[in-house]
Amino acid sequence: MKTGVCYYPEHWPEERWALDAKHMREMGLQVIRIGEFAWSRLESFEGTLNFDWLERAIDTLHAEGLSVVLGTPTATPPRWMLDKHPDMLAVDTQGRIRDFGSRRHYCFSHAPYLEECKRIVTLLAERFGQHPAIIAWQTDNEYGCHETSISYSQHALAAFQTWCEDQYGSITTLNEAWGNVFWSMEYDNFHQIGLPTGTVTESNPSHQLAYWRFSSTQIQRFNKAQVDIIRRLSPGTDVLHNFMGNFVEFDHHEVSKDLDIATWDNYPLGFLTRDNTDPLDQERFARTGHPDGSAFHHDLYRGCCDGRWWVMEQQPGPVNWAPYNPSPVNGMVRLWGWEAFAHGAEVMSYFRWRQAPFAQEQTHAGLLLCDASEDIAATEVARLNAELQTLNAFAQANSLPSEQPSASINDAKTVQSDIAIVFSYAGVAIQDIQPPGGEQFSALGFCQKLYSACRQWGANVDIVSPTASLTGYKLIILCTSTEDTPELLAVLRAAHESSDCVVALFPGTASRSREYRMPNMLAPGALQTLIDLRVTRSESLPPHEMLTAKSADNLTTHCGQWRECIQSNIKPHAQFDDGWGFHYQQDRIHYINAIPDATGLLELFGRLFHESGIRAKNLGPYLRTQRVGNWRLAFNFGKEPVNLADNLGLSFDFTANTPVIIGSSILHQGEVAVWAVR
Ligand code: GAL
């Protein structure tokens, strides 16, 4: 793994650039991302181009042996662009225009803006496509950030009407597919189709889902237009995009099909304070981030481009944008680096080199302070880089492969996992449109809870797309596969027939068609050929309503939020007081028809691991471990020190005599240990 940093030469006097480049090299950084917001300096007026400064900046970095990722500047169209295209701005759900003065103020469906983007990308790729320093191009920046995936502009509406016509062919087909007869919502022609917003009460979920799919396709189209240009003018150079955390507004698997590397922006403390609603987590992980938060995304994005992934932006200290922005505990920045290594990252890049004393992000830490002296993270990054070299040296001395190879997940299997969680962005969208577990239920959040339970048992996990092959896994988990599709049945059947894998299906699996209709045969649709049951009722429960399922041998599981009533000849493992069954199993396929609490999930996974033959040890809430290539790593997120010999023990081949290469066998908070395994 290499380390890198995001750098904004246009923010600093040119005399600084060489000093910065030298300093970056001395810190051990190798990959520098630049340019992604610089349009106003590259083209200050329409057609007035100035690329010379950028070339000098790239040359300066190159002279220190640094590699460059060049961003296309399309997330920040300059002010003159609006004079030229006043109608290019995105529109929000309330019909408000998203005005100039920050960033991402464009609508993906505005065709003339897309042409402007193609023009600037072409000019940049013509000029820099062959530059020896450039190892990758980043398209735009964080598609969808600040709620910009979906725009309700007139351009979007027109494009949506055309999209509907392409999809459905005739308006009768669309009316039929969406069930528009329901409230006399039938259309006579495609021009009458409106936006799924501003309606008196909720709009038709089929309409909403179609609009989500359309908006996702618009992003894919926008991205591909840039990728095609770069591939033509800079052949052989990797193209990537920086995705976000806790973000499901478009189908990242589809957008990734046009990229070489999926990268993502990791702000563990920002995500915790902004997105986690559990007060206990808020209290214990405020300065470390959730122990499974970064890992979940590392595994999710590893599944997007066939195993190739980076962290493009890593939090180095307090950020500026969450409700509260604490400092990480000492050592955390180093830990997050090792964690990315453990999940197979090729590059860990920090945001940003030097804190900006102006504009929106003044209190956002960097590796350097505003005055160019080193901030705390700089020391931790330098240490990480030195340790990565120690590990390489150890590998060479002991003839282990020195780096985890960067090839595909399937070929190299650098991160070997027995467990696959299937992740469907469309499936999440379906659940989010009409939340089946009530207003506090989040499909993404529940998936993260299942992931956490697996991690607490010490397992490596792959998070894969709905069309990925599932063959070879010992345990397959489905919770966001809400869509009942022939492809889902095919991949599951192939995995089931070719091995002894255990499959766990959670509520909502295969419960809607592509058009947001319930399957004629009821849920779980076509999967009923794998497990003979059907869902006859789905209920959502208020927070105080916890239900207890009891098994014949008196094991209890507390469930809440969402429960399904099952009709089947299969005898359930347990029963609720009101007679509803809980947890059905046919052969090695399990259907878990309610949402267990954290303890229940952990116990459930303990049993599933046992049945799948996956080794496991309950590591508790704070200790985590991950195997990558020939290495195993352990991380402590908790305040109390842990002794690895006691806490991992023989289940993970760790004894008091295990030679630890990096760190030690007693881990304090924020510490990491790395050792070799064969
Ligand atoms: C990211 C974004 C960066 C910067 C950063 C601050 O979302 O890509 O440009 O704004 O957040 O944390």
XYZ file of C-alpha atoms and ligand atoms in Angstrom:
690
model
C 0.000 0.000 0.000
C 1.184 3.487 -0.877
C 0.145 6.637 0.920
C -0.809 9.925 -0.653
C -2.485 13.249 -0.099
C -4.916 15.692 -1.676
C -3.141 18.871 -2.659
C -4.382 22.235 -3.924
C -1.435 24.081 -5.512
C -3.853 26.811 -6.638
C -4.383 27.707 -2.944
C -0.743 28.536 -2.275
C 1.980 30.760 -3.749
C 3.988 29.018 -6.412
C 7.194 29.379 -4.343
C 5.710 26.859 -1.878
C 5.168 24.061 -4.359
C 8.716 22.711 -4.457
C 8.974 22.888 -0.644
C 5.677 21.041 -0.326
C 6.700 18.364 -2.824
C 9.966 17.770 -1.002
C 8.170 17.621 2.342
C 5.634 15.124 0.938
C 8.408 12.856 -0.286
C 10.197 13.048 3.046
C 6.983 12.029 4.805
C 6.866 8.945 2.581
C 3.860 10.063 0.514
C 3.813 8.903 -3.090
C 0.448 9.677 -4.692
C -0.822 13.258 -4.930
C -4.331 14.122 -6.086
C -4.782 17.579 -7.556
C -6.978 19.716 -9.754
C -10.528 18.571 -8.984
C -11.889 22.001 -8.038
C -9.651 24.230 -10.168
C -11.885 25.094 -13.131
C -11.946 28.853 -12.428
C -8.136 28.887 -12.591
C -7.929 26.636 -15.643
C -10.480 28.662 -17.586
C -11.087 32.014 -15.953
C -13.407 33.191 -18.743
C -15.042 31.121 -21.392
C -12.288 29.976 -23.751
C -9.484 31.726 -21.827
C -7.420 28.699 -20.917
C -4.480 28.635 -18.596
C -3.061 25.156 -18.090
C 0.550 26.257 -17.694
C 0.398 26.619 -13.904
C -1.063 23.119 -13.626
C 1.722 21.750 -15.767
C 4.299 23.461 -13.565
C 2.615 22.022 -10.468
C 2.606 18.509 -11.925
C 6.245 18.878 -12.998
C 7.206 20.055 -9.522
C 5.624 16.985 -7.939
C 7.154 14.762 -10.597
C 10.612 16.194 -9.926
C 10.353 14.748 -6.395
C 9.335 11.362 -7.803
C 5.689 11.784 -6.774
C 2.836 10.343 -8.817
C -0.212 12.409 -9.657
C -3.943 11.723 -9.816
C -5.495 14.468 -11.891
C -9.105 15.338 -11.100
C -11.490 16.656 -13.709
C -12.906 19.949 -12.366
C -16.540 19.323 -13.259
C -17.892 19.398 -9.670
C -17.238 23.148 -9.572
C -18.418 24.919 -12.719
C -17.151 28.528 -12.532
C -19.454 31.554 -12.299
C -19.270 32.494 -15.982
C -20.732 29.110 -16.827
C -23.993 30.191 -15.219
C -24.220 33.316 -17.315
C -23.923 31.077 -20.310
C -26.275 28.340 -19.015
C -28.565 29.923 -16.411
C -30.759 26.805 -16.417
C -27.961 24.327 -15.613
C -28.558 24.389 -11.853
C -30.020 21.417 -10.037
C -33.426 21.699 -8.342
C -34.266 20.110 -4.981
C -37.364 18.170 -3.868
C -39.117 21.388 -2.870
C -38.469 22.897 -6.265
C -35.742 25.242 -4.971
C -32.824 26.050 -7.242
C -29.423 24.962 -5.911
C -27.568 28.167 -6.497
C -23.955 29.154 -7.146
C -21.608 29.846 -4.209
C -20.424 26.428 -3.052
C -20.095 23.385 -5.315
C -21.947 20.604 -7.172
C -24.465 23.152 -8.488
C -25.246 21.354 -11.708
C -27.963 19.055 -12.923
C -26.770 15.757 -14.382
C -29.477 16.020 -17.034
C -28.455 19.406 -18.426
C -27.166 18.397 -21.846
C -25.229 21.634 -22.647
C -23.385 21.391 -19.295
C -22.400 17.830 -20.114
C -20.954 19.185 -23.388
C -18.971 21.783 -21.395
C -17.628 18.985 -19.221
C -16.650 16.934 -22.233
C -14.879 19.966 -23.662
C -12.788 20.706 -20.549
C -11.982 17.025 -20.005
C -10.883 16.704 -23.631
C -8.621 19.752 -23.328
C -7.090 18.476 -20.091
C -6.579 14.962 -21.412
C -5.044 16.309 -24.617
C -2.607 18.371 -22.624
C -1.794 15.913 -19.814
C -2.861 12.519 -21.128
C 0.712 11.418 -21.714
C 2.367 13.148 -18.768
C 4.653 10.598 -17.087
C 3.665 11.690 -13.557
C -0.022 10.949 -14.036
C -0.961 7.476 -12.859
C -4.705 8.004 -12.671
C -7.573 10.362 -13.462
C -10.367 11.111 -11.045
C -13.707 11.959 -12.628
C -15.492 14.891 -10.965
C -15.680 14.687 -7.147
C -18.064 12.726 -4.932
C -21.063 12.282 -7.192
C -24.173 12.999 -5.183
C -22.506 14.875 -2.303
C -24.771 17.481 -0.667
C -27.860 15.626 -1.930
C -27.179 16.248 -5.579
C -27.769 12.805 -7.099
C -31.384 13.564 -7.792
C -32.463 16.804 -9.412
C -36.027 17.868 -10.132
C -35.258 20.352 -12.897
C -37.181 20.713 -16.143
C -34.170 19.195 -17.948
C -34.330 16.186 -15.670
C -38.065 15.870 -16.252
C -37.688 15.919 -20.034
C -34.872 13.367 -19.873
C -36.972 11.200 -17.543
C -39.900 11.207 -19.959
C -37.583 10.039 -22.743
C -36.062 7.431 -20.441
C -39.542 6.110 -19.617
C -40.376 5.884 -23.297
C -37.169 3.888 -23.905
C -37.857 1.600 -20.976
C -41.540 0.909 -21.487
C -42.173 1.499 -25.198
C -45.843 2.314 -24.759
C -47.678 4.347 -22.159
C -50.084 1.459 -21.601
C -47.161 -0.741 -20.592
C -45.952 1.917 -18.165
C -49.434 2.425 -16.678
C -49.770 -1.308 -16.235
C -46.267 -1.738 -14.755
C -46.738 1.055 -12.215
C -50.324 0.136 -11.372
C -51.470 3.646 -12.296
C -55.112 2.598 -12.318
C -54.900 2.694 -8.486
C -55.865 6.365 -7.971
C -56.697 7.210 -11.597
C -53.045 8.088 -12.126
C -53.029 6.786 -15.696
C -51.232 8.810 -18.355
C -52.226 9.189 -22.017
C -48.704 9.876 -23.241
C -45.122 10.157 -21.996
C -45.180 13.982 -21.962
C -47.736 13.914 -19.163
C -45.391 12.080 -16.787
C -44.390 14.363 -13.942
C -41.769 14.375 -11.229
C -42.410 12.124 -8.222
C -42.365 15.139 -5.914
C -44.782 17.904 -5.012
C -47.743 15.514 -5.031
C -50.522 15.856 -2.434
C -49.542 12.708 -0.590
C -46.777 10.238 -1.434
C -46.338 9.575 -5.116
C -46.550 6.076 -6.526
C -43.539 4.053 -5.253
C -43.108 2.629 -8.763
C -42.776 6.188 -10.036
C -40.261 6.992 -7.268
C -38.221 3.880 -7.970
C -38.206 4.593 -11.698
C -36.972 8.118 -10.962
C -34.230 6.723 -8.710
C -33.124 4.335 -11.471
C -33.256 7.123 -14.047
C -31.185 9.455 -11.826
C -28.634 6.726 -11.221
C -28.366 6.151 -14.977
C -27.831 9.888 -15.527
C -24.817 9.800 -13.186
C -23.498 6.724 -14.929
C -23.896 8.454 -18.291
C -22.239 11.647 -17.057
C -19.301 9.681 -15.670
C -18.907 7.502 -18.740
C -18.787 10.535 -21.025
C -15.630 11.651 -19.169
C -14.157 8.168 -18.928
C -14.489 7.605 -22.692
C -12.531 10.789 -23.430
C -9.791 9.947 -20.930
C -9.445 6.393 -22.260
C -8.996 7.738 -25.779
C -6.471 10.448 -24.893
C -4.681 8.846 -21.953
C -4.787 5.156 -22.804
C -3.562 2.785 -20.147
C -3.979 5.271 -17.308
C -6.364 4.206 -14.556
C -9.640 6.069 -14.201
C -11.293 6.289 -10.820
C -13.900 8.209 -8.873
C -14.067 9.045 -5.165
C -17.319 7.699 -3.724
C -18.688 8.510 -0.271
C -19.474 6.788 3.023
C -23.004 5.852 4.168
C -24.247 6.842 0.758
C -26.650 4.885 -1.431
C -28.353 7.484 -3.626
C -27.233 5.822 -6.865
C -26.034 2.411 -7.975
C -22.284 2.424 -7.340
C -21.860 -1.023 -8.875
C -23.216 0.291 -12.184
C -21.066 3.461 -12.158
C -18.018 1.354 -11.240
C -18.387 -0.753 -14.384
C -16.750 2.102 -16.287
C -13.917 2.627 -13.781
C -10.651 0.812 -13.047
C -10.513 1.611 -9.346
C -13.237 2.418 -6.822
C -11.979 4.948 -4.303
C -13.858 6.399 -1.357
C -13.605 9.202 1.154
C -13.309 8.002 4.732
C -14.261 10.337 7.588
C -14.851 7.920 10.495
C -15.607 10.524 13.188
C -17.712 12.665 10.871
C -19.793 9.639 9.863
C -20.263 8.563 13.470
C -21.510 11.929 14.704
C -23.602 12.622 11.625
C -25.088 9.213 10.851
C -25.083 6.928 13.891
C -28.239 7.220 16.012
C -27.100 4.904 18.819
C -26.209 7.013 21.916
C -23.935 4.272 23.259
C -21.913 4.236 20.033
C -21.774 8.039 20.099
C -20.282 7.919 23.549
C -17.758 5.117 23.177
C -16.604 5.692 19.597
C -16.675 9.515 19.309
C -12.874 9.652 18.969
C -12.189 6.365 17.204
C -15.094 6.012 14.819
C -17.210 2.856 14.821
C -14.955 -0.241 14.698
C -16.891 -1.573 11.698
C -17.630 1.705 9.924
C -14.492 2.063 7.812
C -14.180 -1.689 7.373
C -17.714 -1.970 5.978
C -16.958 0.580 3.278
C -13.526 -0.852 2.510
C -15.216 -4.182 1.821
C -18.107 -2.584 -0.059
C -15.810 -0.680 -2.409
C -13.456 -3.643 -2.773
C -16.446 -5.341 -4.384
C -17.003 -2.557 -6.928
C -14.012 -2.742 -9.327
C -13.042 -6.375 -9.081
C -10.931 -5.882 -5.973
C -9.129 -2.669 -6.885
C -9.838 0.093 -4.389
C -8.248 3.055 -2.562
C -9.086 5.501 0.148
C -8.866 8.808 -1.695
C -9.613 11.101 1.245
C -8.846 10.060 4.819
C -9.774 12.137 7.841
C -6.544 13.382 9.479
C -8.024 15.245 12.484
C -11.272 17.116 13.207
C -13.450 17.799 10.165
C -15.733 20.811 9.770
C -19.026 19.401 8.549
C -20.524 17.006 11.120
C -22.792 18.225 13.957
C -19.755 17.863 16.299
C -16.187 17.487 15.168
C -13.960 15.899 17.828
C -10.263 15.064 17.454
C -9.326 11.435 16.999
C -7.445 9.781 19.883
C -3.710 9.661 19.377
C -2.744 6.883 17.012
C -6.089 6.687 15.226
C -4.838 8.180 11.967
C -2.142 5.516 11.870
C -4.688 2.828 12.795
C -7.031 3.869 9.965
C -4.082 3.530 7.586
C -3.301 -0.008 8.718
C -6.978 -0.857 8.580
C -7.112 0.117 4.901
C -4.011 -2.036 4.329
C -5.762 -4.941 6.053
C -8.705 -4.708 3.680
C -6.478 -4.645 0.597
C -6.226 -0.934 -0.299
C -3.671 -0.014 -2.950
C -3.457 3.591 -1.762
C -4.362 5.445 1.431
C -4.545 9.155 0.657
C -5.220 11.915 3.185
C -7.438 14.948 2.901
C -5.723 17.377 2.840
C -2.054 18.426 2.749
C -2.411 21.809 4.431
C -5.311 23.273 6.367
C -6.937 26.151 4.466
C -7.117 29.505 6.288
C -9.916 30.712 4.004
C -13.380 29.740 2.722
C -15.639 26.903 3.852
C -13.303 24.379 5.487
C -11.086 26.506 7.742
C -11.411 24.242 10.783
C -10.820 21.039 8.799
C -7.471 19.552 9.826
C -4.800 18.609 7.317
C -1.394 16.966 7.596
C 0.001 20.485 7.974
C -1.438 23.446 9.843
C -2.317 26.647 7.978
C 1.203 27.951 8.662
C 2.783 24.899 6.961
C 4.108 23.374 10.181
C 3.253 19.729 10.804
C 0.019 18.811 12.565
C -0.367 15.606 14.631
C -1.428 13.455 11.679
C 1.853 14.153 9.847
C 3.783 12.266 12.510
C 1.380 9.338 12.406
C 1.523 9.135 8.615
C 5.322 9.244 8.607
C 5.288 6.438 11.158
C 2.855 4.378 9.084
C 5.099 4.777 6.034
C 8.187 3.710 7.985
C 6.310 0.684 9.322
C 5.084 -0.322 5.882
C 8.733 -0.450 4.887
C 9.565 -2.549 7.939
C 6.886 -4.987 6.872
C 8.243 -5.120 3.326
C 11.728 -5.747 4.668
C 10.412 -8.540 6.881
C 8.592 -10.075 3.928
C 11.713 -9.996 1.790
C 13.909 -11.458 4.509
C 11.369 -14.238 5.001
C 10.500 -14.587 1.313
C 6.838 -13.679 1.720
C 5.188 -11.694 -1.096
C 6.014 -8.172 0.021
C 2.932 -6.234 -0.984
C -0.546 -7.526 -1.259
C -0.922 -7.832 -5.038
C -3.326 -5.379 -6.555
C -5.026 -7.764 -8.943
C -8.613 -8.856 -8.793
C -10.435 -10.129 -5.770
C -11.003 -13.416 -7.539
C -7.493 -13.974 -8.895
C -5.313 -12.836 -6.065
C -7.817 -13.254 -3.257
C -5.598 -10.969 -1.243
C -8.432 -10.636 1.210
C -9.890 -14.107 1.533
C -13.363 -14.211 2.955
C -15.659 -17.111 3.719
C -18.619 -14.787 3.944
C -20.397 -12.768 1.276
C -22.947 -10.090 2.003
C -24.851 -9.314 -1.175
C -25.418 -5.585 -1.464
C -28.066 -4.216 -3.810
C -28.337 -0.449 -4.177
C -31.710 -0.812 -5.913
C -32.822 -3.102 -3.084
C -31.917 -0.430 -0.551
C -33.802 2.190 -2.602
C -36.891 -0.040 -2.608
C -36.800 -0.355 1.186
C -36.115 3.350 1.672
C -39.100 4.413 -0.443
C -41.613 2.691 1.873
C -39.562 1.658 4.926
C -40.956 -1.763 5.876
C -39.461 -1.558 9.371
C -40.976 1.815 10.205
C -39.490 5.282 10.021
C -36.430 4.465 12.124
C -35.454 1.428 10.088
C -32.619 1.888 7.645
C -31.802 -0.808 5.098
C -28.174 0.314 4.963
C -28.002 0.513 8.767
C -29.383 -3.014 9.162
C -26.895 -4.350 6.635
C -24.132 -2.703 8.669
C -25.443 -4.423 11.811
C -25.207 -7.824 10.127
C -21.706 -6.940 8.969
C -20.781 -5.901 12.527
C -22.002 -9.208 13.944
C -19.736 -11.083 11.485
C -16.805 -8.824 12.355
C -17.366 -9.318 16.053
C -16.910 -13.054 15.444
C -13.547 -12.210 13.846
C -14.442 -12.887 10.226
C -13.237 -11.322 6.984
C -16.254 -10.366 4.871
C -16.742 -9.639 1.166
C -19.576 -7.314 0.189
C -20.552 -8.155 -3.357
C -22.872 -6.905 -6.080
C -26.162 -8.698 -6.783
C -24.742 -10.237 -9.954
C -21.388 -11.385 -8.513
C -20.722 -15.107 -8.382
C -21.360 -16.531 -4.929
C -19.614 -19.802 -5.543
C -16.950 -20.682 -3.005
C -18.394 -18.827 -0.036
C -19.325 -20.733 3.106
C -21.937 -18.261 4.264
C -24.019 -15.970 2.049
C -26.102 -13.192 3.602
C -28.945 -11.379 1.857
C -30.680 -8.403 3.439
C -30.818 -5.774 0.684
C -31.797 -8.149 -2.127
C -35.335 -6.804 -2.088
C -35.738 -7.234 -5.839
C -37.106 -10.562 -6.981
C -35.001 -11.231 -10.078
C -34.113 -14.359 -12.078
C -30.420 -13.383 -11.721
C -30.646 -13.523 -7.930
C -32.155 -16.983 -8.031
C -29.515 -18.124 -10.552
C -26.463 -17.002 -8.525
C -27.896 -18.394 -5.301
C -28.823 -21.683 -6.888
C -25.366 -22.036 -8.480
C -23.672 -21.437 -5.118
C -26.082 -23.726 -3.287
C -25.728 -26.600 -5.725
C -21.963 -26.448 -6.026
C -21.017 -26.439 -2.355
C -22.156 -26.752 1.224
C -22.684 -23.048 1.659
C -25.179 -21.769 4.180
C -27.533 -19.016 3.005
C -29.221 -16.534 5.350
C -32.162 -14.535 3.990
C -33.470 -11.601 6.013
C -36.867 -9.840 5.902
C -37.869 -8.302 2.626
C -35.745 -10.554 0.427
C -37.303 -10.840 -3.041
C -40.389 -8.981 -1.862
C -40.817 -6.583 -4.790
C -40.463 -6.754 -8.554
C -38.295 -4.405 -10.581
C -41.394 -2.213 -10.916
C -42.116 -2.125 -7.198
C -44.935 -4.673 -7.195
C -45.314 -7.579 -4.837
C -44.557 -10.918 -6.498
C -47.718 -12.785 -7.606
C -46.612 -15.776 -5.561
C -45.821 -13.445 -2.588
C -42.341 -12.946 -1.084
C -39.730 -14.336 -1.305
C -40.783 -14.652 -4.947
C -38.730 -16.999 -7.070
C -36.596 -17.952 -4.045
C -39.497 -20.105 -2.889
C -37.925 -22.796 -5.054
C -35.012 -22.777 -2.571
C -37.030 -22.511 0.630
C -40.659 -23.492 0.749
C -42.385 -20.651 2.550
C -44.264 -17.455 1.798
C -44.681 -14.180 3.608
C -48.341 -13.475 4.263
C -47.957 -10.325 6.367
C -45.283 -7.736 7.131
C -45.539 -5.481 10.184
C -43.430 -2.583 11.404
C -43.151 -2.015 15.133
C -42.780 1.136 17.244
C -39.533 1.396 19.267
C -41.045 0.167 22.558
C -42.562 -2.962 20.994
C -39.931 -5.682 21.456
C -41.083 -9.264 20.895
C -39.482 -12.423 22.205
C -39.188 -15.612 20.202
C -38.588 -18.800 22.198
C -37.151 -22.012 20.846
C -38.062 -25.527 22.032
C -34.858 -25.595 24.120
C -35.762 -22.222 25.640
C -33.335 -20.016 23.717
C -34.827 -16.555 23.437
C -34.337 -13.919 20.738
C -35.612 -10.369 21.169
C -36.810 -8.792 17.955
C -38.158 -5.389 17.007
C -38.796 -2.966 14.150
C -39.955 -5.399 11.469
C -41.500 -8.826 11.518
C -43.027 -11.045 8.877
C -45.685 -13.714 9.262
C -44.723 -16.919 7.451
C -46.877 -19.616 5.967
C -44.982 -22.872 5.518
C -44.850 -26.571 6.248
C -41.392 -26.018 7.687
C -41.377 -26.038 11.478
C -39.768 -22.797 12.712
C -36.831 -22.863 15.139
C -38.714 -20.613 17.537
C -42.094 -19.075 18.184
C -43.349 -15.680 19.303
C -46.007 -15.487 22.044
C -48.724 -14.705 19.528
C -47.985 -17.871 17.582
C -45.985 -16.373 14.704
C -42.988 -18.574 13.922
C -39.427 -17.299 13.873
C -36.446 -18.472 11.858
C -37.222 -21.095 9.235
C -34.653 -23.462 7.796
C -34.791 -25.830 4.860
C -31.613 -27.744 4.244
C -28.889 -25.067 4.455
C -31.155 -22.122 3.593
C -32.330 -19.984 6.492
C -35.119 -17.426 6.435
C -34.944 -15.053 9.392
C -38.284 -13.275 9.373
C -37.704 -10.563 12.005
C -35.005 -8.140 13.122
C -33.146 -9.496 16.177
C -31.494 -7.068 18.585
C -27.666 -6.901 18.750
C -27.388 -9.839 21.162
C -29.800 -11.893 19.089
C -27.875 -11.180 15.899
C -24.596 -12.137 17.498
C -26.020 -15.445 18.740
C -27.635 -16.122 15.406
C -24.359 -15.582 13.566
C -22.534 -17.726 16.111
C -24.838 -20.599 15.076
C -24.578 -19.820 11.356
C -20.765 -19.706 11.570
C -20.763 -23.038 13.351
C -22.995 -24.609 10.721
C -20.824 -23.170 7.904
C -17.592 -24.389 9.496
C -16.180 -20.861 9.863
C -13.846 -20.400 12.805
C -15.011 -17.768 15.200
C -14.370 -16.149 18.517
C -16.433 -13.393 20.044
C -14.066 -10.410 20.114
C -16.482 -8.098 21.902
C -17.289 -4.577 20.766
C -13.774 -3.097 20.600
C -11.238 -5.553 19.219
C -11.174 -6.326 15.503
C -8.976 -8.527 13.336
C -8.496 -8.967 9.601
C -6.393 -11.283 7.456
C -4.781 -9.982 4.254
C -2.350 -12.020 2.185
C 0.227 -13.406 4.603
C -0.578 -10.971 7.365
C -3.082 -10.814 10.168
C -3.786 -7.541 11.891
C -5.569 -6.597 15.096
C -6.969 -3.220 16.122
C -8.187 -1.921 19.459
C -10.960 0.696 19.359
C -11.765 0.499 23.086
C -10.419 2.382 26.086
C -9.224 -0.776 27.879
C -6.010 -2.478 26.702
C -6.392 -5.985 25.240
C -4.013 -8.908 25.351
C -4.095 -10.645 21.988
C -3.006 -14.014 23.350
C -6.097 -14.007 25.584
C -8.511 -12.264 23.297
C -7.701 -13.808 19.912
C -5.995 -16.903 21.209
C -5.741 -20.139 19.328
C -8.860 -19.464 17.250
C -6.645 -17.026 15.349
C -3.316 -18.845 15.858
C -2.135 -16.242 18.304
C -0.110 -17.311 21.339
C 2.104 -15.477 23.773
C 5.039 -16.516 21.528
C 3.662 -15.187 18.250
C 6.264 -12.756 16.868
C 4.533 -9.424 16.321
C 6.227 -7.449 13.542
C 4.445 -4.145 14.012
C 3.062 -3.153 17.424
C 2.908 -5.558 20.342
C 0.652 -8.252 21.724
C -0.854 -5.859 24.255
C -2.918 -3.285 22.412
C -3.928 0.007 23.945
C -6.650 2.149 22.400
C -5.825 3.155 18.842
C -3.046 0.588 18.548
C -2.393 -1.982 15.857
C -0.540 -5.286 15.738
C 0.621 -7.043 12.579
C 2.023 -10.567 12.396
C 2.696 -13.109 9.680
C 0.530 -16.154 9.064
C 1.055 -18.928 6.570
C -15.254 15.559 1.003
C -14.894 16.309 -0.248
C -13.663 17.170 -0.052
C -13.748 17.917 1.240
C -13.924 16.952 2.366
C -13.952 17.581 3.731
O -16.599 15.229 1.016
O -14.660 15.439 -1.318
O -13.557 18.059 -1.131
O -14.807 18.832 1.192
O -15.131 16.263 2.182
O -14.092 16.608 4.722
